[in-house]
Structure formats: C-alpha cells, structure tokens
Amino acid sequence: MTGCSGAGKTTIATALEDRLVKAYGKHVYRLDGDNLRTGINRDLTFSEADRAESVRRTGEIATLFADSGVITLVGLISPYRGDRDAVRKRHEEQGIPFYEIFLDVPVDELKKRDPKGQYARVESGELKHFTCIDDPYEPPLHPEITLKTHELEIEQSADILFRRLEMDGILEGAPKLTPPGLPNPDGDEEIDLHVPAHLREERMAEAETLPKVLITDLDLNWLQVIGEGWASPLKGFMREGTLLEVLHFNSILVDPFNLTNNKDVHTSTTNFEKFKEFRAPDRVSMSVPITLSCTEYTKAAIENSPHGAVALTTQMGNIVAILRNPEIYPNRKEEIATRMFGVIDMGHPYIKEIYKGGDYLIGGEVELLDRIKYNDGLDKWRKTTRELMDEFREKGADTVYAFQTRNPTHAGHAYLMRSAGENLKKEGYKNPVLWLSPLGGWTKEDDVPLDVRVKQHEEVLNSGLEHPGGLDPAKTVMAIWPAPMVYAGPTEVQFHAKSRRSAGASYFVVGRDPAGMKGSELAVAHPDDDLYDGDHGRYVLQNSPGIGSMKMLSFVKVMYDITDNVMKVPDESRMDDFISISGSKMRLLARNGAVPCSKTDIPTDLVGANCVPSGFMVPNGWDIVVDYYKNIDSGRWIPWSRPQVDPGASSQTKSEGKFGTSSFRLEHSTYESFWHDIPLRPEGQSDDIINLVTEIPLYMTAKMELQKALPGNPIGQDSNSDGSPRYYTYGTTFFNYGYIPQTWEDPSLKDSLGNGGDNDPLDVMEVGSKRLEMGSITPCRVLGHLELIDEGEMDNKVICIALSDPDANSIHSMGDLERVKPGTVDKLKDWLKRYKSSDGKPENALASENPTSTNEAIELIHETNNRWKNLCGKGSGFVSDGHGFWLEAAGCKGRSSTSSGGRSGSNLATWDD
C-alpha cells in the first residue's frame, strides 16, 4: 500500500489483517515504517537513496515471508515509482502474487486528518522535505486497486481488498480453478467423471464384458451427483473408510497436493491394519453417506470375476457407468441410519430406503459413459457444476448466492432473494448472481413434484421485476440440484451448502428447519411432530467442520402488506396491514382454485372468499400451482428425476402409456393377442425349437409380464401391493425372460408334491449373450427346465438359447450349457430360489436341484399346450370360466381365422400336436 502520510495505510492494513485471520485463519504480518525503522531500517535516513534501500529491504522481507506462507501487508509511503516497480519485479521472479494499492487522498484532506501532527509541523516550517508537500511523490500508473479512503469507511476499504484476494483465489491456498469471485470446489479439484467422447465406444464395449451391478433410480441420482462434481472431491461411491469419516465427523480429510502422501486415501481400498504415518492435512465438508448397496448375488458375481471393475446398470437395463477397483463391505444399516439421522423412526421415507438396500455396500471410483439425462422435458435445467461455473462467468458474477426450493416460489421468497442480492452489494460486491436451485432428486411422495416447481419457477423468471413475485432473469440462473432429498435435518443441510459451493456458490440462503420433516407414526420421540428443532439446522451449518469460507444468509419472516400488495418484512407499527399466508393455507387455496382478490379490498378470510392476493405469486405461476392441486391424483406429474426411457421394444409392436408406470401397455402390431395368436413354435421347426416372447430383456429388472385379463393380452408392468411398479431388487438379470405362447400352467395339474400350476403361460429363461427386444418373437432351442416351487405353486422355467446367439450351434443341452458357459446353471438356481429374498420374502424352493433333459422339457411344453387348448375350448378337457382371462382372440375363443377383422389369416396361430 502506497500513498502519502495519513492516507490510512496502517489503519486499513490492520483492518484487513483482522479479516484474514478471523475469516480464513491465515498467517498475516504487517510491515510499515513504525516497525521497520526501529529495527532493520534504523540505520537509514530519509534521503532518496535511503528511501530506495528501505523499500528494497522491505520487498526482500516480504518475499521471504510469502515464501513461508505468510500474507504480508506492506504500508510504506514509497514515493518513487521505480523502487516499487523493482519490488514488483522481484516478486514476479519468485512467482509470488503482488498487489500495488494506491491510497489516493487529496493533500487538503490529509491536512485535515493529520493523525501525527506532521502536516502542521510542515505548515509551521518546522519539518522540511516532507513527501507530498515539498518532496516528490510519484503515484502508480497502473495499480491493482485504487482506494479513495476519504470517500470510504475503513471497513469498506478493507473489504475491497479482502474481496479482491478472495476473487483471485489467493485465500484458497490452491491454484484457482474457478472464475474470479467464485470458490474452488472442495478438495481444490474440479471433478468431471464423464468418459471423453473419443473413448466412449471403447469403454462401453468393456462394460458389456463386466459383472453388472443393479442401480435404482435413487442410486442414479447419486451417481449423477458424483460424476458431475457436486460431492467434490468424491470420485465414486464411498469406500468403507470414507463412509466412517462421514458418519463420525460429517467431513473427510483430504490431501489434494499429496503433502502427507494421502492424495489417494479415498480412492484406495480401506486398510484397517496399516495407517499412514501422517494424516491428511485438510478437512472438507461431507455430511451425507453416498453409498451403493448390493445383494449376496451381486457380491458373488463381482468376487468371481477376473475383472477389477463392474458395470453399473439401471433398472431398465441401461449400462451407465463403470466402477473401478470395487471394495465390498457390510451394509451396517442401523449404524448408518442412527448416525445419519439421530432419530429412531422406521417410518421415515429415506430410512426405509436404507433398510431396503442389500446387505453389502460397494465402494469404488466411477466413469460415466454418457451424460445422465432423464428425457422428461426438464433436462435443459440440469447443468453440471462446470456448466454452472461457465454460466456464472458469462453473467459476470463476482459472487453467487444459492436459494434451494422444495415448493413453488411466492413473492415472499422473491423478496428474500432480491433483498439478499442488495445486501451483498452493500458488502462491496458489484454483481451478485442468484442461483435458483430447485431440488431434483428423489423426494417423499407428498412433496410438490419437480415439474410443477420448475415450470412455476419459469414463470417467476418470465415475469421479471414487473411483478413483486418475479425475479430478474439477467441476475438469476436456474439449475436443478440433482441430489436426493434425505430429510436428515442439520446433517443434510451441510451437504446442501457444500454441494452448492462445489458449483460456485459462496452464500447459501437457509431457512428454519432446513431439510427437516415431521416424524411418522412410528417415530419414537416425535410422532407427527418436527423431528428436528427448527433452529438447529442454521446453527450447525454455521459451525460445521469443513464448510470453509461459505457464508449463510438466513430467512427473515415476511408477510403480505395489503396497502401496496407486496410481501415484505412487517412494520410492527401497523401490523393490522399485514396478513400471513402459510404453506397449508396456500395449498388449500390452490386446491379450491382460488382467483385473484381485489387489489383494493383484500378480505381477512382468504379461504372463505376463495381468493389469493394479486401480489402473492406471479399469475401464470399461480395457475400452474392450482392445476396441480386440483389434479393432484391424475398421475401426470414428474415427482423427481427418474429416467423416461424407451422400452427397447420390437419394431413389430406398438405401445401406449408411459413406460415405467402402470399405464404402459405393449401390443403386437400384427397379432391380436400376445398369448393366443402367436404360434408355439416357428413353422417347420422341430419340437425342441419354440417361439420365445420376450417380456424382460437382458439386464432389465422391471417386472414386465403378459396381462392375461386385458383385451389383446398386452405386456405391462407388474405392480406391488401398494400399486407401485414392481422391479426385481436381487440384482441385474443375466438372462432374457419371457414365455411360450399358446401354453398354460393349469392350477389343476399337480406335481408329485401336490403343487398346482401357477396359472400363467410357461415361463422361459433365455441364456444367450444378446439382449432381445421386449415383445420380440425369437426362435429358441429348448435345453431343459427347472421346476420352481413359489408360494405353493408350480412355476416351471424352461431354459433355452436363441438360435441367433453366437453360441447356439455349440449348445444343445444343459450339459452343453455348463461346458460352454460354466456356472450358468448354478446362477439360474440361485436366482430362482433367492430373487425375492431382497424384498424381505422367504426363499423359494426347487423340486429338484438338477434341471431336466431337453425331452422332459418338450413333454412339459406339450402338456401345457394341451392345457391351453382346453382353456380355449379346443382340446379334450374342460376348463370353467371363472379364471377371468381374455380369450376372445381369433387363436383362442374368438372369430375364426377366415374372418380375422383385417388381420392376415396366415399370421394367426396354428395348432401343433
């Protein structure tokens, strides 16, 4: 800092030192004339040469201090430009950042201040050769910062310097990775785990060869969080050591520059026997476990694989990532739940998700094979941390403050967001940018759906500042936050803040009871009451370990002012002019389709008048909220980020409804019925070749099945007892699954143990290596079958291999199958016996551990075909009509093949005795 005597160099340096020590814990030292002339410069006079030497010595001391990690604040008049430039050059040679700060104050102002009485002595003639009066002062030509301290308060001047150091990344202790003014990601490493485009095809081919690990849609949300950098410096699902740190400390130790040989501590297999000599030096926030569970079935597949990696595969069978160097360890569900939530409530929605997980966890680093997209019309609002940083840069942000939303945004929220921006400007920021951040991952069932919130937010931005509930789009970035909501109160809100910091936010707006919810009726301490104290979240967040320099902006209570139709902080002198509109009242008004109130006559009973004040919410946004609450049970909403995927169906099919919901139906384009009209086997083929109709393609876990009671017998998704779509949870299927048309396992047909047929077509497990399309009809060679006893029913599974499979010519029997694909039979038996166990159900049994021969399987097919004929009234036996099946297809009890209603007779079923 250079400038005339009295300009405020020491005063401002002292104030800046205070900020640096208290806000960042930095080592700081001030050098000025007072402490230099009593020691190292005591032999120097005020001659031009000695002044130059004083500056030189001070510059050398500053470089040494900086080299030792000390921020040095130098306050010297330093009147000669050449001396200052020499010090700058010396710093630049050492690679040390150097700032020249010019305290530009008029001499008349300095004479008024005159803190040491020196200007008065100059005026009296007592003091000669005084810089800026009768000795020259050469002002800087290009200083980094100029401070007109006579126009600024001391704290304002210090704050300008502090913000500049912050913006330039000087205070991070690491190379600057982000735009000026935005913080580095936690761990000082930018995380982007997407496979480069030129390697994608190669990695996908590799993934096909790896063991498949099933991930749920909730897991997919967490995978996105990891891969896009929201949980930096995490590079994969947590290993056991990382999880322990998170559970016990809400943070992890990191060593980004390998100072203690711990750079890879979170990417290495956990070792409980040998510890590093030194522990990692830095702590970053990480409060929420990000784990991936699996069953014993998947664990065995990984441990028996020669590969050091696995392919992460969605419920719909899509491979989305590779996980390297997997570490498998016990899923200690009770420990995780109790430490994460601090409450006992088995009805808590996320605690239930934890307990639904497998008995093991898989840790390891991930590579995303492509951008995770959900194809739900909202992907344009999903941005990676890197994309957000770029957008903040484009808007010229010198700081970013994030506002998380779980509900539609009303004018009270808008007031808080706009006020926060104005307050940041008062702190010295020029262009604070708001990040409107709707949570997008998994949420509990009664939360406002994601699409409702996002579309309502769009209208808030479209309204701009013309409405008190609008926001300035030029100063706002909207981007969906991808993480699941876990409702862990004070523990979770730390992750909310940390993940926003990883995408560029320095401030996080936090309200009362962040991430909280009411306890369920099963909660031990707080049934139907707040699980967490409303004030605890903000307190914990402000004092949490590893939060670094991130600041919190607290909500204030706002109410609706009926005098000007604006929501604001209430004026206590006229409280009768303010009304409160709670969330429950807003929901009731929306459900009742409330219309705008008169601007000049707002009733005290809004519900009774069924009107909403005009300034409460932007009009188009209110219409969206009303539409939702009036049609809340319509099923057309998008609750959270779940992939909308194509079923991968055969081109010979047609569908209606949304795949992944109970509305989905798949019909054949040619055959009227998927059950009755498709031939049992291709024309001209031997008895060991059948037609397989694929319901569940390879890797898919959506439990698709023939709908026997519906017209046309389409393929749809089975449902759980609560009506939700059913998925296998045991693991990823390693077979194509379907049935043989024109067959029926008759319940009246008993096996030797007295178990009757399961009342379905005969099931097939195709063991080839290629994925068959849903609804496709595939010629398949019968190898044998296994008789499954499932809850007292005989549920036979025919084993076959598609004739189009590369191994089909080598496999003609179960013996061949075991020779060509060792271990396949044991995997089939394990799946059949245990696939329900991951849902908490008892294991199934097999009538025999040994599969039957091909001929025995052919006999079973023949018998079930005859039983189907009886069902259709075409056989020798009689079947009563109490089954509830749709049998009106031409191939069964419907019209004859010669009057097929426009369908070709040649496409109808033939009977094969």
Coordinates of N, CA, C and O in Angstrom, one line a residue, residues 319-434:
I319 N -26.7 -49.7 -19.3 CA -25.4 -49.5 -18.6 C -25.0 -48.1 -18.7 O -24.9 -47.5 -19.8
V320 N -24.7 -47.5 -17.5 CA -24.5 -46.0 -17.5 C -23.1 -45.7 -17.0 O -22.6 -44.5 -17.2
A321 N -22.4 -46.6 -16.3 CA -21.1 -46.2 -15.8 C -20.3 -47.5 -15.5 O -20.8 -48.6 -15.4
I322 N -19.0 -47.3 -15.4 CA -18.1 -48.3 -14.9 C -17.6 -47.9 -13.5 O -17.2 -46.7 -13.3
L323 N -17.5 -48.9 -12.6 CA -17.0 -48.6 -11.3 C -15.7 -49.5 -11.2 O -15.7 -50.7 -11.3
R324 N -14.6 -48.8 -10.9 CA -13.3 -49.5 -10.8 C -12.9 -49.9 -9.4 O -13.3 -49.3 -8.4
N325 N -12.1 -51.0 -9.4 CA -11.5 -51.4 -8.1 C -12.5 -51.5 -7.0 O -12.4 -50.9 -6.0
P326 N -13.6 -52.3 -7.2 CA -14.7 -52.4 -6.2 C -14.2 -52.9 -4.8 O -13.4 -53.8 -4.7
E327 N -14.7 -52.2 -3.8 CA -14.4 -52.6 -2.4 C -15.8 -52.9 -1.8 O -16.7 -52.1 -1.7
I328 N -16.0 -54.2 -1.4 CA -17.3 -54.7 -0.9 C -17.1 -54.8 0.6 O -16.2 -55.4 1.1
Y329 N -18.1 -54.3 1.3 CA -18.1 -54.3 2.8 C -19.5 -54.3 3.3 O -20.5 -54.0 2.6
P330 N -19.7 -54.7 4.6 CA -21.0 -54.9 5.1 C -21.8 -53.6 5.1 O -21.3 -52.5 5.4
N331 N -23.1 -53.7 4.8 CA -24.0 -52.6 4.9 C -24.6 -52.5 6.3 O -25.6 -53.1 6.6
R332 N -24.0 -51.7 7.2 CA -24.4 -51.6 8.6 C -25.5 -50.6 8.6 O -25.3 -49.4 9.0
K333 N -26.7 -51.1 8.3 CA -27.9 -50.2 8.1 C -28.2 -49.4 9.3 O -28.5 -48.2 9.3
E334 N -28.3 -50.1 10.5 CA -28.7 -49.4 11.7 C -27.7 -48.4 12.1 O -28.1 -47.2 12.5
E335 N -26.4 -48.6 12.0 CA -25.4 -47.6 12.3 C -25.5 -46.4 11.4 O -25.4 -45.3 11.8
I336 N -25.7 -46.7 10.1 CA -25.8 -45.6 9.1 C -27.0 -44.7 9.4 O -26.9 -43.5 9.5
A337 N -28.1 -45.4 9.7 CA -29.4 -44.6 9.9 C -29.3 -43.8 11.2 O -29.7 -42.7 11.2
T338 N -28.8 -44.4 12.3 CA -28.8 -43.7 13.5 C -27.8 -42.6 13.5 O -28.1 -41.5 14.1
R339 N -26.7 -42.8 13.0 CA -25.7 -41.7 12.9 C -26.1 -40.6 11.9 O -25.8 -39.4 12.2
M340 N -26.7 -41.0 10.9 CA -27.1 -40.0 9.8 C -28.3 -39.1 10.3 O -28.3 -37.9 10.0
F341 N -29.2 -39.8 10.9 CA -30.5 -39.1 11.2 C -30.6 -38.7 12.7 O -31.3 -37.7 13.0
G342 N -30.0 -39.4 13.6 CA -30.1 -39.1 15.0 C -31.5 -39.2 15.6 O -31.8 -38.7 16.6
V343 N -32.3 -39.9 14.9 CA -33.7 -40.2 15.4 C -34.0 -41.7 15.1 O -33.4 -42.3 14.3
I344 N -35.0 -42.2 15.8 CA -35.5 -43.5 15.6 C -36.9 -43.4 15.0 O -37.8 -43.1 15.7
D345 N -37.0 -43.7 13.7 CA -38.3 -43.6 13.1 C -38.3 -44.5 11.8 O -37.8 -44.2 10.8
M346 N -38.8 -45.7 12.0 CA -38.7 -46.7 10.9 C -39.7 -46.4 9.8 O -39.7 -47.0 8.8
G347 N -40.6 -45.3 10.1 CA -41.5 -44.9 9.0 C -40.9 -43.8 8.2 O -41.6 -43.3 7.3
H348 N -39.7 -43.3 8.6 CA -39.1 -42.2 7.8 C -38.8 -42.7 6.4 O -38.2 -43.7 6.2
P349 N -39.1 -41.9 5.4 CA -39.0 -42.4 4.0 C -37.6 -42.8 3.6 O -37.5 -43.8 2.9
Y350 N -36.6 -42.0 3.9 CA -35.3 -42.4 3.5 C -34.7 -43.5 4.3 O -33.9 -44.3 3.8
I351 N -35.0 -43.5 5.6 CA -34.6 -44.7 6.4 C -35.1 -46.0 5.9 O -34.4 -47.0 5.8
K352 N -36.4 -45.9 5.4 CA -36.9 -47.1 4.8 C -36.1 -47.5 3.5 O -35.9 -48.7 3.3
E353 N -35.7 -46.5 2.8 CA -34.8 -46.8 1.6 C -33.5 -47.5 2.0 O -33.0 -48.4 1.3
I354 N -32.9 -47.0 3.1 CA -31.7 -47.6 3.6 C -31.9 -49.1 3.9 O -31.1 -50.0 3.5
Y355 N -33.0 -49.4 4.6 CA -33.2 -50.7 5.0 C -33.7 -51.6 3.9 O -33.5 -52.9 4.0
K356 N -34.1 -51.1 2.8 CA -34.5 -51.9 1.6 C -33.2 -52.3 0.8 O -33.3 -53.2 0.0
G357 N -32.1 -51.7 1.1 CA -30.9 -52.0 0.4 C -30.3 -53.4 0.7 O -30.7 -54.0 1.7
G358 N -29.4 -53.8 -0.1 CA -28.8 -55.1 0.1 C -27.9 -55.1 1.3 O -27.7 -54.1 2.0
D359 N -27.4 -56.3 1.6 CA -26.6 -56.5 2.9 C -25.1 -56.0 2.7 O -24.4 -56.1 3.7
Y360 N -24.8 -55.6 1.5 CA -23.4 -55.2 1.3 C -23.4 -53.8 0.6 O -24.3 -53.4 -0.1
L361 N -22.3 -53.1 0.7 CA -22.0 -51.9 0.0 C -20.8 -52.0 -0.9 O -19.9 -52.8 -0.6
I362 N -20.9 -51.3 -2.0 CA -19.8 -51.4 -3.0 C -19.2 -50.0 -3.1 O -19.9 -49.0 -3.4
G363 N -17.9 -49.8 -2.8 CA -17.2 -48.6 -3.0 C -16.3 -48.7 -4.2 O -15.8 -49.7 -4.5
G364 N -16.0 -47.6 -4.8 CA -15.1 -47.5 -5.9 C -15.3 -46.3 -6.8 O -16.4 -45.7 -6.8
E365 N -14.4 -46.0 -7.6 CA -14.4 -44.8 -8.5 C -15.2 -45.1 -9.8 O -15.1 -46.2 -10.3
V366 N -15.9 -44.1 -10.2 CA -16.8 -44.3 -11.3 C -16.4 -43.5 -12.6 O -15.7 -42.4 -12.5
E367 N -16.8 -44.0 -13.7 CA -16.6 -43.3 -15.0 C -18.0 -43.3 -15.7 O -18.5 -44.4 -15.9
L368 N -18.6 -42.2 -15.9 CA -19.9 -42.1 -16.5 C -19.7 -42.2 -18.0 O -18.9 -41.5 -18.7
L369 N -20.4 -43.2 -18.6 CA -20.3 -43.5 -20.0 C -21.0 -42.4 -20.9 O -20.7 -42.4 -22.1
D370 N -21.9 -41.7 -20.3 CA -22.5 -40.6 -21.1 C -23.2 -39.7 -20.1 O -23.3 -40.0 -18.9
R371 N -23.6 -38.5 -20.6 CA -24.3 -37.6 -19.7 C -25.6 -38.2 -19.2 O -26.3 -38.8 -20.0
I372 N -25.9 -38.1 -17.9 CA -27.1 -38.7 -17.4 C -28.3 -37.7 -17.8 O -28.3 -36.5 -17.4
K373 N -29.2 -38.2 -18.5 CA -30.4 -37.5 -18.9 C -31.6 -38.2 -18.5 O -31.7 -39.5 -18.5
Y374 N -32.7 -37.5 -18.3 CA -33.9 -38.1 -17.8 C -35.1 -38.0 -18.8 O -36.1 -38.7 -18.7
N375 N -34.9 -37.2 -19.9 CA -35.8 -37.2 -21.0 C -37.2 -36.9 -20.6 O -38.2 -37.5 -21.1
D376 N -37.4 -36.0 -19.6 CA -38.7 -35.7 -19.0 C -39.1 -34.3 -19.3 O -40.0 -33.7 -18.7
G377 N -38.4 -33.6 -20.3 CA -38.7 -32.2 -20.6 C -38.0 -31.2 -19.8 O -38.2 -30.0 -20.0
L378 N -37.3 -31.7 -18.8 CA -36.6 -30.7 -17.8 C -35.1 -30.8 -17.9 O -34.4 -30.1 -17.2
D379 N -34.5 -31.5 -18.9 CA -33.1 -31.7 -19.0 C -32.4 -30.4 -19.2 O -31.2 -30.2 -18.9
K380 N -33.1 -29.4 -19.9 CA -32.4 -28.1 -20.1 C -32.0 -27.4 -18.9 O -31.2 -26.5 -18.9
W381 N -32.7 -27.7 -17.8 CA -32.4 -27.1 -16.5 C -31.5 -27.9 -15.6 O -31.2 -27.5 -14.5
R382 N -31.0 -29.0 -16.2 CA -30.0 -29.8 -15.5 C -28.6 -29.4 -16.0 O -28.3 -29.7 -17.2
K383 N -27.8 -28.9 -15.1 CA -26.5 -28.4 -15.6 C -25.4 -29.0 -14.6 O -25.6 -29.1 -13.4
T384 N -24.3 -29.3 -15.2 CA -23.2 -29.8 -14.4 C -22.6 -28.6 -13.6 O -22.8 -27.5 -13.9
T385 N -21.7 -29.0 -12.7 CA -21.1 -27.9 -11.9 C -20.2 -27.1 -12.9 O -20.1 -25.8 -12.7
R386 N -19.6 -27.7 -13.8 CA -18.7 -26.9 -14.8 C -19.6 -26.0 -15.6 O -19.2 -24.8 -15.9
E387 N -20.7 -26.5 -16.1 CA -21.6 -25.6 -16.9 C -22.1 -24.5 -16.1 O -22.3 -23.3 -16.6
L388 N -22.4 -24.7 -14.8 CA -22.9 -23.6 -14.0 C -21.8 -22.5 -13.8 O -22.1 -21.3 -13.9
M389 N -20.6 -23.0 -13.5 CA -19.5 -22.1 -13.4 C -19.4 -21.2 -14.6 O -19.2 -20.0 -14.6
D390 N -19.5 -21.8 -15.8 CA -19.4 -21.1 -17.1 C -20.6 -20.0 -17.2 O -20.3 -18.9 -17.7
E391 N -21.8 -20.4 -16.8 CA -22.9 -19.5 -16.8 C -22.7 -18.3 -15.9 O -23.1 -17.2 -16.2
F392 N -22.2 -18.6 -14.7 CA -21.9 -17.5 -13.7 C -20.9 -16.6 -14.3 O -21.0 -15.4 -14.2
R393 N -19.9 -17.1 -15.0 CA -18.9 -16.3 -15.6 C -19.5 -15.4 -16.7 O -19.2 -14.2 -16.8
E394 N -20.3 -16.0 -17.5 CA -21.0 -15.3 -18.6 C -21.8 -14.1 -18.0 O -21.9 -13.1 -18.7
K395 N -22.4 -14.3 -16.9 CA -23.2 -13.2 -16.3 C -22.3 -12.2 -15.5 O -22.9 -11.3 -14.9
G396 N -21.0 -12.4 -15.5 CA -20.1 -11.5 -14.8 C -20.3 -11.5 -13.3 O -20.0 -10.5 -12.6
A397 N -20.6 -12.7 -12.7 CA -20.8 -12.8 -11.3 C -19.5 -12.6 -10.5 O -18.5 -13.2 -10.9
D398 N -19.5 -11.7 -9.5 CA -18.4 -11.7 -8.6 C -18.7 -12.4 -7.3 O -17.8 -12.5 -6.5
T399 N -19.9 -12.8 -7.1 CA -20.3 -13.8 -6.1 C -21.6 -14.4 -6.5 O -22.4 -13.8 -7.2
V400 N -21.9 -15.6 -5.9 CA -23.1 -16.3 -6.2 C -23.8 -16.7 -4.9 O -23.1 -17.2 -4.0
Y401 N -25.1 -16.5 -4.8 CA -25.8 -17.0 -3.6 C -26.9 -17.9 -4.1 O -27.7 -17.6 -5.0
A402 N -27.0 -19.0 -3.4 CA -27.9 -20.1 -3.8 C -29.2 -20.1 -2.9 O -29.1 -20.0 -1.7
F403 N -30.3 -20.3 -3.6 CA -31.6 -20.4 -2.9 C -32.2 -21.7 -3.3 O -32.6 -21.9 -4.4
Q404 N -32.3 -22.7 -2.4 CA -32.9 -24.0 -2.7 C -34.4 -24.0 -2.5 O -34.9 -23.4 -1.6
T405 N -35.1 -24.6 -3.4 CA -36.6 -24.6 -3.3 C -37.1 -26.1 -3.3 O -36.7 -26.9 -4.0
R406 N -38.1 -26.3 -2.4 CA -38.8 -27.5 -2.3 C -40.3 -27.3 -2.6 O -41.1 -28.2 -2.7
N407 N -40.6 -26.0 -2.8 CA -42.0 -25.6 -3.0 C -42.1 -24.5 -4.1 O -41.0 -24.0 -4.5
P408 N -43.3 -24.2 -4.6 CA -43.4 -23.1 -5.6 C -42.9 -21.8 -4.9 O -43.0 -21.6 -3.7
T409 N -42.4 -20.9 -5.7 CA -41.8 -19.6 -5.2 C -42.9 -18.5 -5.2 O -43.4 -18.2 -6.3
H410 N -43.1 -18.0 -4.1 CA -44.1 -16.9 -4.0 C -43.3 -15.6 -3.8 O -42.1 -15.5 -3.7
A411 N -44.1 -14.5 -3.6 CA -43.5 -13.2 -3.6 C -42.6 -13.0 -2.3 O -41.7 -12.2 -2.3
G412 N -42.9 -13.7 -1.3 CA -42.1 -13.7 -0.1 C -40.7 -14.2 -0.3 O -39.7 -13.6 0.1
H413 N -40.7 -15.4 -1.0 CA -39.4 -15.9 -1.4 C -38.6 -14.9 -2.3 O -37.4 -14.7 -2.2
A414 N -39.3 -14.4 -3.3 CA -38.7 -13.4 -4.2 C -38.1 -12.2 -3.5 O -37.0 -11.7 -3.8
Y415 N -38.9 -11.7 -2.5 CA -38.4 -10.6 -1.7 C -37.1 -11.0 -1.0 O -36.1 -10.2 -1.0
L416 N -37.1 -12.2 -0.4 CA -35.8 -12.6 0.3 C -34.7 -12.7 -0.6 O -33.5 -12.3 -0.3
M417 N -34.9 -13.2 -1.8 CA -33.8 -13.4 -2.8 C -33.3 -12.0 -3.3 O -32.1 -11.8 -3.4
R418 N -34.2 -11.1 -3.6 CA -33.8 -9.8 -4.1 C -33.1 -9.0 -3.0 O -32.1 -8.4 -3.2
S419 N -33.6 -9.2 -1.7 CA -33.0 -8.4 -0.6 C -31.6 -9.0 -0.4 O -30.7 -8.2 0.0
A420 N -31.4 -10.3 -0.5 CA -30.1 -10.9 -0.3 C -29.1 -10.3 -1.3 O -28.0 -9.9 -0.9
G421 N -29.5 -10.1 -2.5 CA -28.7 -9.5 -3.5 C -28.3 -8.1 -3.2 O -27.1 -7.7 -3.4
E422 N -29.3 -7.3 -2.7 CA -29.0 -5.9 -2.4 C -28.0 -5.9 -1.2 O -27.1 -5.0 -1.2
N423 N -28.2 -6.7 -0.2 CA -27.3 -6.7 0.9 C -25.9 -7.1 0.5 O -24.9 -6.6 1.1
L424 N -25.7 -8.0 -0.4 CA -24.4 -8.4 -0.9 C -23.7 -7.2 -1.6 O -22.5 -7.0 -1.5
K425 N -24.5 -6.4 -2.3 CA -24.0 -5.2 -3.0 C -23.5 -4.2 -1.9 O -22.4 -3.6 -2.1
K426 N -24.2 -4.1 -0.8 CA -23.8 -3.2 0.3 C -22.5 -3.7 0.9 O -21.7 -2.9 1.5
E427 N -22.2 -5.0 0.8 CA -20.9 -5.5 1.3 C -19.7 -5.3 0.3 O -18.6 -5.6 0.6
G428 N -20.0 -4.7 -0.8 CA -19.0 -4.4 -1.8 C -19.0 -5.2 -3.1 O -18.2 -4.9 -4.0
Y429 N -19.9 -6.2 -3.2 CA -20.0 -6.9 -4.5 C -20.6 -6.0 -5.5 O -21.6 -5.3 -5.3
K430 N -20.2 -6.2 -6.8 CA -20.7 -5.4 -7.9 C -21.8 -6.1 -8.6 O -22.8 -5.5 -9.0
N431 N -21.7 -7.4 -8.7 CA -22.7 -8.2 -9.5 C -23.0 -9.5 -8.9 O -22.6 -10.6 -9.4
P432 N -23.6 -9.6 -7.7 CA -24.0 -10.9 -7.2 C -25.1 -11.5 -8.0 O -26.1 -10.9 -8.5
V433 N -25.0 -12.8 -8.3 CA -25.9 -13.5 -9.1 C -26.6 -14.6 -8.3 O -26.0 -15.3 -7.5
L434 N -27.9 -14.6 -8.4 CA -28.8 -15.6 -7.7 C -28.8 -16.9 -8.5 O -29.0 -16.9 -9.7

